[in-house]
Amino acid sequence: MIGHTVHAVCPDKKSGDKIATAIHDFEGDQTYTEKKGHNFALNYSFDDVKVADYAGLFIPGGRAPEYLRLNEKVLKMVEHFVTSKKPIAAVCHGVQILTAIKGALSGKKSSGYYACGPEVTCAGGKYEKIDVDGALVDGNLVTAVAWPSHPAVLKDFLKLLGTKITL
């Protein structure tokens, strides 16, 4: 057992609500292709989140971050993890939420989907282009390009959390 409780939440949604997702894939085009994903069930209510109760934050990518970074409640929640220096993982476009918080990426090396590089730089971060299945750690932050990096990101994020895996 790993020993962490994971809450999947979305603004204005409650536990049991479903959200539409998109699947991005790499099929040899200049950028990713997008397909309809799954109707993902949330397991916790956004309004019940008390950020002080969480050990870390995992920000998934896809299309959601460009929407989520416009929500002041989301930014306040994420800012707590930044200022508290708790572990944060961001995959793909997830780094866009961090670019919307002043100082979150200042002086930090980070990655994300390649098209997010200019935003990372404008936010004071040092964007690094890494392999699509790799992860980059700088202090309490682990970032990655896209879903093929999930094993690497999870390994590094769990390490930042101080997790000991037992079988």
Short mmCIF file of C-alpha atoms in Angstrom, two decimals:
data_model
loop_
_atom_site.label_atom_id
_atom_site.label_comp_id
_atom_site.label_asym_id
_atom_site.label_seq_id
_atom_site.Cartn_x
_atom_site.Cartn_y
_atom_site.Cartn_z
CA MET A 1 0.00 0.00 0.00
CA ILE A 2 1.16 3.51 -0.72
CA GLY A 3 -0.90 5.11 2.05
CA HIS A 4 -2.21 8.33 0.45
CA THR A 5 -5.80 9.42 0.01
CA VAL A 6 -6.31 11.11 -3.35
CA HIS A 7 -9.15 13.54 -3.94
CA ALA A 8 -10.15 14.42 -7.51
CA VAL A 9 -12.03 17.72 -7.53
CA CYS A 10 -13.29 20.36 -9.95
CA PRO A 11 -14.65 23.87 -9.28
CA ASP A 12 -18.43 24.01 -8.89
CA LYS A 13 -18.63 20.19 -8.73
CA LYS A 14 -19.44 17.76 -5.94
CA SER A 15 -18.39 14.22 -5.14
CA GLY A 16 -20.06 11.85 -7.59
CA ASP A 17 -20.35 14.43 -10.37
CA LYS A 18 -18.68 13.52 -13.64
CA ILE A 19 -16.48 15.69 -15.82
CA ALA A 20 -15.64 15.18 -19.48
CA THR A 21 -12.01 14.56 -20.29
CA ALA A 22 -9.96 14.67 -23.48
CA ILE A 23 -7.17 12.36 -24.56
CA HIS A 24 -4.11 13.88 -26.17
CA ASP A 25 -1.96 11.60 -28.25
CA PHE A 26 1.17 11.88 -30.33
CA GLU A 27 0.61 10.51 -33.80
CA GLY A 28 3.36 12.19 -35.82
CA ASP A 29 1.64 15.53 -36.38
CA GLN A 30 3.19 18.89 -35.46
CA THR A 31 1.38 18.77 -32.13
CA TYR A 32 -0.86 16.35 -30.24
CA THR A 33 -4.21 15.14 -31.47
CA GLU A 34 -7.24 15.39 -29.22
CA LYS A 35 -9.94 12.79 -28.80
CA LYS A 36 -12.97 12.52 -26.53
CA GLY A 37 -11.89 11.00 -23.25
CA HIS A 38 -13.83 9.50 -20.39
CA ASN A 39 -16.56 10.82 -18.14
CA PHE A 40 -14.40 10.93 -15.02
CA ALA A 41 -16.17 10.62 -11.66
CA LEU A 42 -15.04 13.05 -8.96
CA ASN A 43 -14.57 11.58 -5.50
CA TYR A 44 -14.62 14.76 -3.40
CA SER A 45 -16.45 18.08 -3.39
CA PHE A 46 -14.41 21.12 -4.39
CA ASP A 47 -16.01 23.31 -1.70
CA ASP A 48 -14.97 20.83 1.01
CA VAL A 49 -11.24 21.04 0.22
CA LYS A 50 -9.11 22.34 3.11
CA VAL A 51 -5.68 22.75 1.56
CA ALA A 52 -3.86 22.62 4.90
CA ASP A 53 -4.97 18.98 5.21
CA TYR A 54 -3.06 17.88 2.09
CA ALA A 55 0.56 16.76 1.88
CA GLY A 56 0.95 17.58 -1.81
CA LEU A 57 -0.74 18.61 -5.03
CA PHE A 58 -0.87 16.82 -8.39
CA ILE A 59 -1.96 18.99 -11.32
CA PRO A 60 -2.92 16.96 -14.38
CA GLY A 61 -2.60 18.37 -17.87
CA GLY A 62 -4.84 18.42 -20.87
CA ARG A 63 -7.21 21.26 -21.63
CA ALA A 64 -8.41 21.90 -18.07
CA PRO A 65 -5.49 24.05 -16.82
CA GLU A 66 -6.19 26.87 -19.27
CA TYR A 67 -9.70 27.03 -17.74
CA LEU A 68 -8.72 26.33 -14.14
CA ARG A 69 -6.09 29.10 -14.00
CA LEU A 70 -8.91 31.61 -14.45
CA ASN A 71 -10.57 30.52 -11.20
CA GLU A 72 -9.46 32.57 -8.18
CA LYS A 73 -10.35 29.78 -5.73
CA VAL A 74 -8.13 27.34 -7.64
CA LEU A 75 -5.26 29.84 -7.66
CA LYS A 76 -5.59 30.44 -3.90
CA MET A 77 -5.54 26.70 -3.28
CA VAL A 78 -2.46 26.16 -5.44
CA GLU A 79 -0.76 29.21 -3.90
CA HIS A 80 -0.98 27.47 -0.51
CA PHE A 81 1.15 24.59 -1.81
CA VAL A 82 3.63 27.01 -3.38
CA THR A 83 4.09 29.17 -0.27
CA SER A 84 4.11 26.15 2.06
CA LYS A 85 6.73 24.48 -0.16
CA LYS A 86 4.68 21.29 -0.21
CA PRO A 87 5.34 18.84 -3.06
CA ILE A 88 3.70 19.80 -6.36
CA ALA A 89 3.56 17.72 -9.54
CA ALA A 90 2.41 19.23 -12.85
CA VAL A 91 2.10 17.30 -16.10
CA CYS A 92 1.65 18.68 -19.61
CA HIS A 93 -0.44 21.89 -19.54
CA GLY A 94 -0.73 21.60 -15.73
CA VAL A 95 2.22 23.96 -15.46
CA GLN A 96 -0.05 26.73 -16.83
CA ILE A 97 -1.73 26.98 -13.43
CA LEU A 98 1.66 27.63 -11.83
CA THR A 99 2.42 30.34 -14.40
CA ALA A 100 -0.68 32.20 -13.18
CA ILE A 101 0.67 32.47 -9.61
CA LYS A 102 3.23 35.20 -9.06
CA GLY A 103 6.57 33.73 -8.04
CA ALA A 104 5.51 30.08 -8.26
CA LEU A 105 8.12 29.30 -10.91
CA SER A 106 10.63 32.09 -10.27
CA GLY A 107 14.11 30.68 -10.71
CA LYS A 108 12.83 27.10 -10.88
CA LYS A 109 13.62 24.62 -13.62
CA SER A 110 10.45 23.09 -14.97
CA SER A 111 9.00 21.36 -17.96
CA GLY A 112 5.54 20.78 -19.35
CA TYR A 113 4.03 20.46 -22.78
CA TYR A 114 6.43 22.13 -25.18
CA ALA A 115 3.96 24.90 -26.12
CA CYS A 116 3.95 25.99 -22.45
CA GLY A 117 7.66 26.84 -22.53
CA PRO A 118 7.19 30.56 -23.32
CA GLU A 119 4.69 30.91 -20.46
CA VAL A 120 7.10 29.26 -18.02
CA THR A 121 9.84 31.68 -19.13
CA CYS A 122 7.52 34.71 -18.80
CA ALA A 123 6.64 33.54 -15.28
CA GLY A 124 10.33 33.62 -14.32
CA GLY A 125 10.94 29.90 -14.64
CA LYS A 126 13.63 28.11 -16.60
CA TYR A 127 11.86 25.88 -19.11
CA GLU A 128 13.71 22.67 -19.94
CA LYS A 129 12.76 20.46 -22.85
CA ILE A 130 12.93 16.89 -21.60
CA ASP A 131 11.97 13.52 -23.08
CA VAL A 132 8.23 12.89 -23.28
CA ASP A 133 8.54 9.99 -20.82
CA GLY A 134 10.83 11.76 -18.36
CA ALA A 135 10.33 14.00 -15.35
CA LEU A 136 12.22 17.01 -13.99
CA VAL A 137 12.60 17.73 -10.28
CA ASP A 138 13.58 21.10 -8.83
CA GLY A 139 13.14 21.33 -5.08
CA ASN A 140 9.51 20.56 -4.20
CA LEU A 141 8.38 20.66 -7.86
CA VAL A 142 8.23 17.77 -10.32
CA THR A 143 7.11 18.50 -13.90
CA ALA A 144 6.77 16.52 -17.11
CA VAL A 145 5.79 16.88 -20.75
CA ALA A 146 2.77 14.58 -21.13
CA TRP A 147 1.02 11.35 -20.12
CA PRO A 148 3.86 9.03 -21.21
CA SER A 149 5.76 10.46 -18.22
CA HIS A 150 3.26 9.27 -15.60
CA PRO A 151 5.53 6.50 -14.22
CA ALA A 152 8.48 8.91 -13.86
CA VAL A 153 6.36 11.72 -12.41
CA LEU A 154 4.64 9.47 -9.89
CA LYS A 155 7.97 7.97 -8.80
CA ASP A 156 9.47 11.42 -8.19
CA PHE A 157 6.31 12.87 -6.63
CA LEU A 158 6.03 9.98 -4.18
CA LYS A 159 9.70 10.47 -3.31
CA LEU A 160 9.04 14.18 -2.57
CA LEU A 161 6.14 13.14 -0.36
CA GLY A 162 8.49 10.84 1.58
CA THR A 163 6.43 7.80 0.64
CA LYS A 164 7.70 4.34 1.45
CA ILE A 165 6.10 1.68 -0.72
CA THR A 166 5.56 -1.72 0.86
CA LEU A 167 4.14 -4.84 -0.70
#
